[in-house]
Structure formats: structure tokens, C-alpha cells
CSV table of C-alpha atoms and ligand atoms in Angstrom, one decimal:
chain,number,residue,atom,x,y,z
A,262,MET,CA,-23.6,-5.6,10.5
A,263,ASP,CA,-22.1,-2.1,10.4
A,264,THR,CA,-18.4,-2.1,10.0
A,265,ILE,CA,-16.5,0.5,12.0
A,266,ILE,CA,-13.7,2.1,10.0
A,267,LYS,CA,-10.9,4.0,11.9
A,268,LYS,CA,-7.4,5.3,11.1
A,269,TYR,CA,-4.5,4.2,13.2
A,270,ASP,CA,-0.8,4.5,12.2
A,271,GLU,CA,2.3,6.3,13.4
A,272,THR,CA,0.7,9.7,12.7
A,273,HIS,CA,-2.8,8.9,13.9
A,274,ARG,CA,-2.4,7.4,17.4
A,275,ASP,CA,-5.7,7.6,19.1
A,276,PRO,CA,-5.5,5.0,21.9
A,277,GLU,CA,-9.3,4.6,21.8
A,278,VAL,CA,-9.0,3.0,18.4
A,279,ILE,CA,-6.8,0.2,19.8
A,280,GLU,CA,-9.0,-0.1,22.8
A,281,GLN,CA,-12.1,-0.5,20.7
A,282,ALA,CA,-10.4,-3.1,18.4
A,283,ALA,CA,-9.1,-4.9,21.4
A,284,ALA,CA,-12.6,-5.2,22.9
A,285,ILE,CA,-13.9,-6.6,19.7
A,286,LEU,CA,-11.1,-9.2,19.5
A,287,GLN,CA,-11.5,-10.2,23.1
A,288,ALA,CA,-15.2,-10.8,22.5
A,289,GLY,CA,-14.6,-13.1,19.6
A,290,GLY,CA,-15.2,-10.4,16.9
A,291,LEU,CA,-13.2,-9.6,13.7
A,292,VAL,CA,-10.9,-6.7,13.0
A,293,ALA,CA,-9.1,-6.2,9.7
A,294,PHE,CA,-5.7,-4.4,10.2
A,295,PRO,CA,-2.6,-3.5,8.2
A,296,THR,CA,0.7,-5.5,8.4
A,297,GLU,CA,3.9,-4.9,6.3
A,298,THR,CA,2.9,-7.7,3.9
A,299,VAL,CA,-0.9,-7.3,3.2
A,300,TYR,CA,-3.9,-6.4,5.4
A,301,GLY,CA,-5.0,-9.2,7.7
A,302,LEU,CA,-8.4,-10.3,8.9
A,303,GLY,CA,-7.9,-10.8,12.6
A,304,GLY,CA,-9.7,-12.9,15.3
A,305,ASP,CA,-8.6,-14.5,18.6
A,306,ALA,CA,-6.5,-17.5,17.6
A,307,LEU,CA,-7.4,-19.4,20.8
A,308,ASN,CA,-11.1,-18.9,20.3
A,309,PRO,CA,-12.5,-21.6,17.9
A,310,HIS,CA,-15.7,-19.4,17.3
A,311,ALA,CA,-13.6,-16.5,16.2
A,312,SER,CA,-11.7,-18.7,13.7
A,313,ALA,CA,-15.0,-20.0,12.3
A,314,ARG,CA,-16.1,-16.4,11.8
A,315,ILE,CA,-13.0,-15.6,9.9
A,316,TYR,CA,-13.6,-18.5,7.4
A,317,ALA,CA,-17.3,-17.4,7.0
A,318,ALA,CA,-16.4,-13.7,6.5
A,319,LYS,CA,-13.8,-14.6,3.8
A,320,GLY,CA,-15.7,-17.5,2.2
A,321,ARG,CA,-12.6,-19.5,2.8
A,322,PRO,CA,-12.5,-23.3,2.8
A,323,SER,CA,-12.1,-24.4,6.4
A,324,ASP,CA,-9.2,-26.8,5.6
A,325,ASN,CA,-7.0,-23.8,4.9
A,326,PRO,CA,-5.2,-22.9,8.1
A,327,LEU,CA,-4.7,-19.4,9.6
A,328,ILE,CA,-1.4,-17.7,10.5
A,329,VAL,CA,-1.2,-16.6,14.1
A,330,HIS,CA,0.3,-13.2,14.7
A,331,ILE,CA,2.4,-12.5,17.8
A,332,ALA,CA,4.3,-9.6,19.3
A,333,ASP,CA,6.9,-11.3,21.5
A,334,MET,CA,8.9,-14.5,21.7
A,335,GLU,CA,7.1,-15.7,24.9
A,336,ALA,CA,4.0,-16.4,22.7
A,337,LEU,CA,5.8,-19.3,21.2
A,338,GLU,CA,5.8,-21.1,24.6
A,339,VAL,CA,2.0,-20.9,24.6
A,340,LEU,CA,1.3,-21.7,20.9
A,341,THR,CA,3.9,-24.3,20.1
A,342,ALA,CA,5.1,-27.7,21.4
A,343,GLY,CA,8.7,-26.5,21.1
A,344,VAL,CA,10.9,-24.4,18.7
A,345,PRO,CA,13.8,-26.1,17.0
A,346,GLU,CA,17.2,-24.4,17.0
A,347,LYS,CA,16.8,-23.3,13.3
A,348,GLY,CA,13.5,-21.7,14.2
A,349,LYS,CA,15.2,-19.6,16.9
A,350,LEU,CA,17.9,-18.5,14.5
A,351,LEU,CA,15.4,-17.5,11.9
A,352,ALA,CA,13.3,-15.6,14.5
A,353,GLN,CA,16.5,-13.7,15.5
A,354,ALA,CA,17.3,-12.9,12.0
A,355,PHE,CA,13.9,-12.0,10.5
A,356,TRP,CA,11.4,-11.2,13.3
A,357,PRO,CA,9.6,-8.9,13.5
A,358,GLY,CA,9.1,-9.2,9.8
A,359,PRO,CA,7.5,-10.9,6.8
A,360,MET,CA,8.3,-14.5,7.6
A,361,THR,CA,5.9,-17.2,8.9
A,362,MET,CA,7.2,-20.3,10.5
A,363,ILE,CA,5.4,-23.7,10.9
A,364,PHE,CA,5.9,-25.5,14.3
A,365,ASN,CA,4.2,-28.4,16.0
A,366,LYS,CA,1.2,-26.8,17.9
A,367,SER,CA,0.5,-26.9,21.6
A,368,ALA,CA,-2.9,-28.1,23.0
A,369,ALA,CA,-3.9,-24.4,23.5
A,370,VAL,CA,-4.3,-23.8,19.7
A,371,PRO,CA,-7.7,-25.1,18.5
A,372,LEU,CA,-7.9,-27.2,15.4
A,373,GLU,CA,-10.3,-24.7,14.0
A,374,THR,CA,-7.4,-22.2,13.7
A,375,THR,CA,-5.0,-24.8,12.1
A,376,GLY,CA,-7.5,-26.2,9.6
A,377,GLY,CA,-7.4,-29.5,11.5
A,378,LEU,CA,-3.5,-29.8,11.4
A,379,ASP,CA,-1.2,-30.6,14.3
A,380,THR,CA,1.0,-27.8,13.3
A,381,VAL,CA,0.6,-24.0,13.7
A,382,ALA,CA,1.8,-21.1,11.5
A,383,VAL,CA,3.3,-18.2,13.5
A,384,ARG,CA,4.5,-14.7,12.4
A,385,MET,CA,5.7,-11.7,14.3
A,386,PRO,CA,4.8,-8.7,12.1
A,387,SER,CA,6.8,-5.5,12.1
A,388,HIS,CA,4.1,-3.1,11.2
A,389,PHE,CA,3.5,-0.4,13.8
A,390,THR,CA,-0.3,-0.8,13.8
A,391,ALA,CA,-0.2,-4.6,13.9
A,392,ARG,CA,2.2,-4.6,16.9
A,393,GLU,CA,0.1,-2.0,18.8
A,394,LEU,CA,-3.1,-4.1,18.2
A,395,ILE,CA,-1.5,-7.4,19.3
A,396,ARG,CA,0.1,-5.9,22.3
A,397,GLY,CA,-2.9,-3.7,23.2
A,398,SER,CA,-5.4,-6.6,22.9
A,399,GLY,CA,-3.3,-9.2,24.6
A,400,VAL,CA,-4.7,-11.6,21.9
A,401,TYR,CA,-2.7,-13.9,19.6
A,402,ILE,CA,-4.3,-12.8,16.4
A,403,ALA,CA,-5.2,-15.4,13.8
A,404,ALA,CA,-5.3,-13.6,10.5
A,405,PRO,CA,-5.4,-14.6,6.8
A,406,SER,CA,-5.4,-11.9,4.2
A,407,ALA,CA,-8.3,-9.6,4.5
A,408,ASN,CA,-9.9,-10.3,1.1
A,409,LEU,CA,-12.7,-12.4,0.0
A,410,SER,CA,-11.4,-15.8,-0.8
A,411,GLY,CA,-10.0,-15.9,-4.4
A,412,ARG,CA,-9.7,-12.1,-4.8
A,413,PRO,CA,-6.3,-10.4,-4.9
A,414,SER,CA,-4.9,-9.7,-1.4
A,415,PRO,CA,-5.6,-6.2,0.0
A,416,THR,CA,-2.7,-3.7,0.1
A,417,CYS,CA,-4.7,-0.7,1.4
A,418,ALA,CA,-7.8,-0.2,3.6
A,419,GLU,CA,-10.0,0.5,0.5
A,420,HIS,CA,-9.4,-3.0,-0.7
A,421,CYS,CA,-10.6,-4.4,2.7
A,422,ILE,CA,-13.7,-2.1,2.6
A,423,GLN,CA,-14.5,-3.4,-1.0
A,424,ASP,CA,-14.4,-7.0,0.1
A,425,LEU,CA,-15.4,-7.1,3.8
A,426,SER,CA,-17.6,-4.1,4.6
A,427,GLY,CA,-20.7,-5.4,6.4
A,428,ARG,CA,-18.9,-8.8,7.1
A,429,VAL,CA,-16.5,-7.8,9.8
A,430,ASP,CA,-16.7,-5.7,13.0
A,431,MET,CA,-13.9,-3.2,12.3
A,432,ILE,CA,-11.3,-2.2,9.7
A,433,ILE,CA,-8.3,-0.3,10.8
A,434,ASP,CA,-6.9,2.0,8.1
A,435,GLY,CA,-3.1,2.2,8.3
A,436,GLY,CA,-2.5,3.4,4.8
A,437,ARG,CA,-0.8,1.4,2.0
A,438,VAL,CA,1.3,-1.6,3.1
A,439,GLN,CA,5.1,-1.6,2.5
A,440,ILE,CA,5.7,-4.9,0.8
A,441,GLY,CA,2.5,-5.9,-0.9
A,442,LEU,CA,3.0,-9.7,-1.1
A,443,GLU,CA,2.1,-12.3,1.6
A,444,SER,CA,4.8,-13.5,4.0
A,445,THR,CA,7.4,-16.2,3.2
A,446,ILE,CA,6.2,-19.5,4.8
A,447,ILE,CA,8.8,-22.0,6.0
A,448,ASP,CA,8.0,-25.4,7.6
A,449,LEU,CA,10.4,-26.1,10.5
A,450,THR,CA,8.8,-29.5,11.5
A,451,CYS,CA,11.0,-31.4,9.0
A,452,GLU,CA,14.7,-32.3,9.2
A,453,VAL,CA,15.5,-30.0,6.3
A,454,PRO,CA,13.2,-27.0,6.5
A,455,VAL,CA,10.9,-26.5,3.5
A,456,ILE,CA,9.7,-23.2,2.0
A,457,LEU,CA,6.0,-23.6,1.4
A,458,ARG,CA,5.4,-20.1,0.0
A,459,PRO,CA,8.0,-17.7,-1.4
A,460,GLY,CA,8.0,-14.1,-0.1
A,461,TYR,CA,10.0,-11.0,0.7
A,462,ILE,CA,12.4,-13.1,2.8
A,463,THR,CA,14.0,-15.0,0.0
A,464,ARG,CA,15.5,-18.5,-0.1
A,465,GLU,CA,18.9,-17.0,-0.4
A,466,MET,CA,18.4,-14.9,2.8
A,467,ILE,CA,17.2,-17.9,4.7
A,468,GLU,CA,20.0,-20.2,3.6
A,469,ALA,CA,22.5,-17.6,4.7
A,470,VAL,CA,21.2,-18.1,8.3
A,471,ILE,CA,20.4,-21.8,8.6
A,472,GLY,CA,22.0,-23.5,5.6
A,473,GLU,CA,20.2,-25.6,3.1
A,474,VAL,CA,16.4,-25.5,2.7
A,475,GLU,CA,14.1,-27.1,0.2
A,476,LEU,CA,11.4,-25.6,-1.9
A,477,ASP,CA,7.9,-27.2,-2.0
A,478,ARG,CA,8.0,-28.8,-5.4
A,479,THR,CA,4.5,-27.7,-6.3
A,480,LEU,CA,5.4,-23.9,-6.2
A,481,PHE,CA,6.6,-23.1,-9.7
A,482,MET,CA,4.8,-25.7,-11.8
A,483,GLU,CA,3.4,-24.4,-15.0
A,484,ARG,CA,0.6,-27.0,-14.7
A,485,PRO,CA,-0.5,-28.3,-11.3
A,486,ASP,CA,0.3,-32.0,-10.9
A,487,PRO,CA,-2.8,-33.8,-9.5
A,488,ASP,CA,-0.5,-36.3,-7.7
A,489,LEU,CA,1.5,-33.7,-5.8
A,490,ARG,CA,-0.3,-31.7,-3.1
A,491,PRO,CA,1.3,-28.5,-1.8
A,492,LYS,CA,2.1,-28.7,1.9
A,493,ALA,CA,0.5,-25.4,2.7
A,494,PRO,CA,-3.1,-26.3,2.1
A,495,GLY,CA,-3.9,-22.7,0.9
A,496,MET,CA,-1.5,-23.0,-2.0
A,497,LYS,CA,-3.7,-25.4,-3.8
A,498,TYR,CA,-6.5,-22.9,-4.3
A,499,ARG,CA,-6.7,-20.5,-7.2
A,500,HIS,CA,-5.7,-17.4,-5.3
A,501,TYR,CA,-4.9,-13.8,-6.1
A,502,ALA,CA,-7.1,-14.0,-9.1
A,503,PRO,CA,-8.4,-11.0,-11.1
A,504,LYS,CA,-11.9,-11.6,-12.7
A,505,GLY,CA,-10.5,-11.5,-16.3
A,506,GLU,CA,-8.6,-14.3,-17.9
A,507,MET,CA,-4.9,-13.7,-17.5
A,508,ALA,CA,-1.8,-15.2,-19.2
A,509,ILE,CA,1.9,-14.6,-18.7
A,510,VAL,CA,3.9,-14.1,-22.0
A,511,GLU,CA,7.5,-15.3,-21.9
A,512,GLY,CA,10.3,-14.8,-24.4
A,513,SER,CA,12.6,-12.0,-25.7
A,514,ARG,CA,11.5,-8.4,-25.1
A,515,GLU,CA,10.7,-7.9,-28.7
A,516,ALA,CA,8.9,-11.2,-29.2
A,517,VAL,CA,6.8,-10.7,-26.1
A,518,ALA,CA,5.7,-7.2,-27.3
A,519,GLU,CA,4.9,-8.6,-30.7
A,520,LYS,CA,2.9,-11.5,-29.3
A,521,ILE,CA,1.0,-9.3,-26.8
A,522,ASN,CA,0.2,-6.7,-29.4
A,523,SER,CA,-1.2,-9.2,-31.8
A,524,LEU,CA,-3.4,-10.8,-29.0
A,525,THR,CA,-4.7,-7.4,-27.7
A,526,TYR,CA,-5.3,-6.2,-31.3
A,527,ALA,CA,-7.5,-9.2,-31.9
A,528,HIS,CA,-9.4,-8.7,-28.6
A,529,GLU,CA,-10.0,-5.0,-29.3
A,530,GLU,CA,-11.2,-5.8,-32.9
A,531,ARG,CA,-13.8,-8.1,-31.3
A,532,GLY,CA,-14.8,-5.3,-28.9
A,533,GLU,CA,-13.4,-7.2,-25.9
A,534,LYS,CA,-11.7,-5.3,-23.0
A,535,CYS,CA,-8.1,-6.3,-22.6
A,536,ALA,CA,-5.0,-5.0,-20.7
A,537,VAL,CA,-1.3,-5.4,-20.5
A,538,ILE,CA,0.9,-5.5,-17.4
A,539,SER,CA,4.2,-4.0,-18.4
A,540,ALA,CA,7.5,-3.0,-16.8
A,541,GLU,CA,8.0,0.8,-16.8
A,542,GLU,CA,10.7,0.7,-19.5
A,543,ASP,CA,8.5,-1.4,-21.9
A,544,LEU,CA,5.4,0.8,-21.8
A,545,SER,CA,6.0,2.3,-25.2
A,546,LEU,CA,6.2,-1.1,-26.8
A,547,TYR,CA,2.5,-1.9,-26.4
A,548,ARG,CA,-0.3,-0.6,-28.5
A,549,ALA,CA,-3.3,-1.8,-26.4
A,550,ARG,CA,-5.7,0.8,-25.0
A,551,ASN,CA,-5.0,-0.3,-21.4
A,552,VAL,CA,-1.4,-0.7,-20.5
A,553,PHE,CA,-0.5,-0.8,-16.8
A,554,ASN,CA,2.8,0.2,-15.4
A,555,ILE,CA,3.7,-2.3,-12.7
A,556,GLY,CA,7.0,-0.6,-11.8
A,557,GLY,CA,10.6,-0.7,-13.1
A,558,GLY,CA,11.6,-4.1,-14.4
A,559,HIS,CA,14.7,-4.0,-12.1
A,560,ASP,CA,12.8,-2.6,-9.1
A,561,GLU,CA,11.3,-5.8,-7.7
A,562,GLU,CA,10.1,-4.0,-4.6
A,563,ALA,CA,8.0,-1.7,-6.6
A,564,VAL,CA,6.6,-4.5,-8.7
A,565,ALA,CA,5.7,-6.5,-5.5
A,566,ALA,CA,4.0,-3.4,-4.0
A,567,ASN,CA,2.0,-2.6,-7.1
A,568,LEU,CA,0.9,-6.1,-8.1
A,569,TYR,CA,-2.4,-6.7,-6.2
A,570,ALA,CA,-3.6,-3.1,-6.6
A,571,THR,CA,-3.1,-3.4,-10.4
A,572,LEU,CA,-5.0,-6.7,-10.5
A,573,ARG,CA,-7.9,-5.1,-8.6
A,574,GLU,CA,-7.8,-2.1,-10.9
A,575,MET,CA,-8.4,-4.5,-13.8
A,576,ASP,CA,-11.5,-5.8,-12.1
A,577,ASP,CA,-12.8,-2.2,-11.5
A,578,LEU,CA,-12.4,-1.5,-15.2
A,579,GLY,CA,-14.1,-4.8,-16.2
A,580,ILE,CA,-11.0,-6.1,-18.1
A,581,GLU,CA,-11.8,-9.5,-19.7
A,582,TYR,CA,-8.3,-10.5,-20.9
A,583,ILE,CA,-5.0,-9.7,-19.2
A,584,TYR,CA,-1.5,-10.3,-20.6
A,585,SER,CA,1.5,-9.8,-18.3
A,586,GLU,CA,5.2,-9.7,-19.0
A,587,SER,CA,7.2,-12.4,-17.1
A,588,PHE,CA,9.3,-11.5,-14.0
A,589,ALA,CA,11.0,-14.8,-13.7
A,590,GLY,CA,14.2,-14.9,-11.6
A,591,SER,CA,15.5,-15.5,-8.1
A,592,GLY,CA,15.2,-13.6,-4.9
A,593,LEU,CA,12.0,-11.5,-4.6
A,594,ARG,CA,11.2,-12.3,-8.3
A,595,ALA,CA,10.5,-15.9,-7.2
A,596,ALA,CA,7.7,-14.6,-4.9
A,597,ILE,CA,6.3,-12.2,-7.6
A,598,MET,CA,6.3,-14.9,-10.2
A,599,ASN,CA,4.6,-17.4,-7.9
A,600,ARG,CA,1.7,-14.9,-7.4
A,601,LEU,CA,1.6,-14.0,-11.1
A,602,ILE,CA,1.4,-17.7,-12.1
A,603,LYS,CA,-1.5,-18.3,-9.7
A,604,ALA,CA,-3.3,-15.1,-10.8
A,605,ALA,CA,-2.9,-16.4,-14.3
A,606,GLY,CA,-4.3,-19.8,-13.4
A,607,HIS,CA,-1.0,-21.3,-14.7
A,608,ARG,CA,-1.5,-20.0,-18.2
A,609,ILE,CA,1.9,-19.2,-19.7
A,610,ILE,CA,2.4,-18.4,-23.4
A,611,GLN,CA,5.8,-18.7,-25.1
A,612,ALA,CA,6.3,-15.8,-27.5
B,179,AMP,P1,-3.0,-16.2,4.1
B,179,AMP,O1,-3.0,-15.9,5.6
B,179,AMP,O2,-4.3,-15.9,3.4
B,179,AMP,O3,-1.9,-15.6,3.4
B,179,AMP,O4,-2.9,-17.8,4.0
B,179,AMP,C1,-2.1,-18.5,4.9
B,179,AMP,C2,-1.3,-19.6,4.3
B,179,AMP,O5,-0.5,-20.3,5.2
B,179,AMP,C3,-2.1,-20.6,3.5
B,179,AMP,O6,-1.5,-20.9,2.3
B,179,AMP,C4,-2.1,-21.8,4.5
B,179,AMP,O7,-2.3,-23.0,3.8
B,179,AMP,C5,-0.7,-21.6,5.1
B,179,AMP,N1,-0.6,-22.3,6.4
B,179,AMP,C6,-1.1,-21.8,7.6
B,179,AMP,N2,-0.9,-22.7,8.6
B,179,AMP,C7,-0.2,-23.8,8.0
B,179,AMP,C8,0.3,-25.0,8.6
B,179,AMP,N3,0.1,-25.3,9.8
B,179,AMP,N4,0.9,-25.8,7.7
B,179,AMP,C9,1.1,-25.5,6.4
B,179,AMP,N5,0.6,-24.3,5.9
B,179,AMP,C10,0.0,-23.5,6.7
B,180,MG,MG1,-4.8,-15.1,1.4
């Protein structure tokens, strides 16, 4: 199929773009669109055929449920079997924004959209284009990230074009996203809510609103434990992965630099293509040919925003081995580190 590519953002507001995208969604077609977290691959959440098309276009396992994007609180009455008080408080505090909540689903939501689960993931995005599209189409939009399954999530329209051109009906180009990491997911169907995926809305921010929450124990394991299954089915897959073999190197600043330099020296001697992911202030410590500046080590927002584009750039350059500094810590660092560990297939080297 030919994929229509059109611009729509605050400075390009051609109503025909939204009308065209709305018609596609209403007919069960697929539209990739920007949100503040990453680009989403949208289809009508209440149409099981549209959900099936999303899985096919991404090559995504069909037990991996989709997040439903809404533009107003009334949508919760249609999609859920009730919203607990803590859910209402979180919605007030963080919606529209980069937080997804899991509720018990209503009968209106097909099992194709929820990967066979009785629960539904819902998010109200804040991005201008996403809101215009949801409102303009009148559709609750089921949307996973708009990448091929296993590839790093898309943070600009070019990434969607690389992965999905010819596989979806339309891609709306709204420029670079603001945040660059997928939403925080929190399960509100349990007595004590559980964070299933860390994101821009941190544990600390959530606990300030609703008190104690738990973290899914599988999130930060160095080695996946075969007896423990993450509660968000998607978290068990190798995600966010560059094509090269990646490892995170931990230790003091000097030890990390020494370790990475010796590893990259050996690769380059063998004629292998390797690269280093470095904080801005450490760039001069590395001697490899390819050293990528991921942003200031104390500027987590920049690191988050640059991460996926950097991993994709490695693929474009045909990098075979990647060594990254560690960004371990709390707050937004927890989300960055979770994605890095997954990109690295849980390989962590102690320097
Ligand atoms: P993506 O949209 O590609 O960022 O992936 C959506 C994530 O949300 C995946 O990790 C899913 O497993 C998770 N998710 C969606 N719906 C549910 C649900 N009902 N229960 C638990 N996790 C969910
Ligand atoms: Mg994804």
C-alpha cells in the first residue's frame, strides 16, 4: 500500500489532514501519529480488525496488549468497568500526560485490543496533534509505539517512515517528540497500585499523589528470572534493541573509560565496528572512532530525548558492538536505565 505522509502540528494546521486521518481510522485503517512520549501506531480500539492490523503491521506478538488513547474523562465510562479513587487522583494530577493506567475493562473493548486480558490500558496524551486526532476522529485510538517490533521506539516521523512505510495507511509528521521514552504504566486493579513500566512520571511523583506504590519486581533485574513474569506482557520481550550487541559498563568514571577503551581498541584492531554512548562531559575520555553524545550526564531530559535516535543511528552506521555508560539512579534515570538494560539484552559489565 502507499503510505500517505502529511505534516500536522501547531504551526501546520490544515484541517484536511485530520479529516483524512479520521476517515482512515473510522474505516478500520492505521495512522501513525506523534505523542509527547514516542510516535504511536493508531487504529480504532473498539474495532477488533483494526487491532489485528496493528499487530500485523508491527510484527508484534498478539498477546502484547495495546494502550488506548483518549481525549476526555468521559471515555473512561465507555472503556472501563469503573475507575478507583486513586485512578481519579492520578488522572487529575498527570492527565493529559505521559502516564498510562490499567483498569478493569468494559465489554465494549474487544479482547483483540487487550491481548486477551480483562483489563485495559488507557492514556490521555497531551500532544497537540494527538489530541486533535482523537477529538477530530471521535475514535478511541489503540496505539503501541509506531516501530517494527523489537526496534527502538520512534521519536520522529522519519523513524516511522523507516519502519512502517508501505505497511500503514498514513503517517502524520508532527516533528520530534518532547520526552522520547514510552509512558509510565501503573496498574490500578490491585489494592496497592503497581508500576509496570517506569517513565517520565516517576515513582516519586506518583507516591506524592496516592501514597505507596509497588514496582514490578522484574523491571530492574540484571538477568531475567524465568520464574517471574512481568505483569505488562510487553515487558518480557526484547525491546528497544539496536542491531549491534550492546553492553552497559558500570563503575567509577575512570574505570569505565579504561574498560571501554580497552574493549573498543580490541574491536577496532579486529576491524569490527564499535561505538560508545557517553555523557557529554565524558566525551574526551574515549578513544574509539565512534563516540555518541547522549546529552549532559545531569540532564536526564536530554538523555531520554536522545536515547532512541542514538540507537537507530548506530544501526544506520552498521555498528556491531556498543558500550554505554550507566545512568543508574532514581526519578527519570530509572526509566532511562530500564530502557538501556533492555536494549543491552541485560548485559552489564563491571569495570
Ligand atoms: P507500547 O504501546 O508499545 O509502548 O506497549 C504497551 C505496553 O503496555 C506493553 O508493555 C504492554 O504489555 C502494556 N500493557 C498494555 N495493556 C496492558 C494491560 N491491560 N495490562 C498490563 N500491561 C498492559
Ligand atoms: Mg513499543
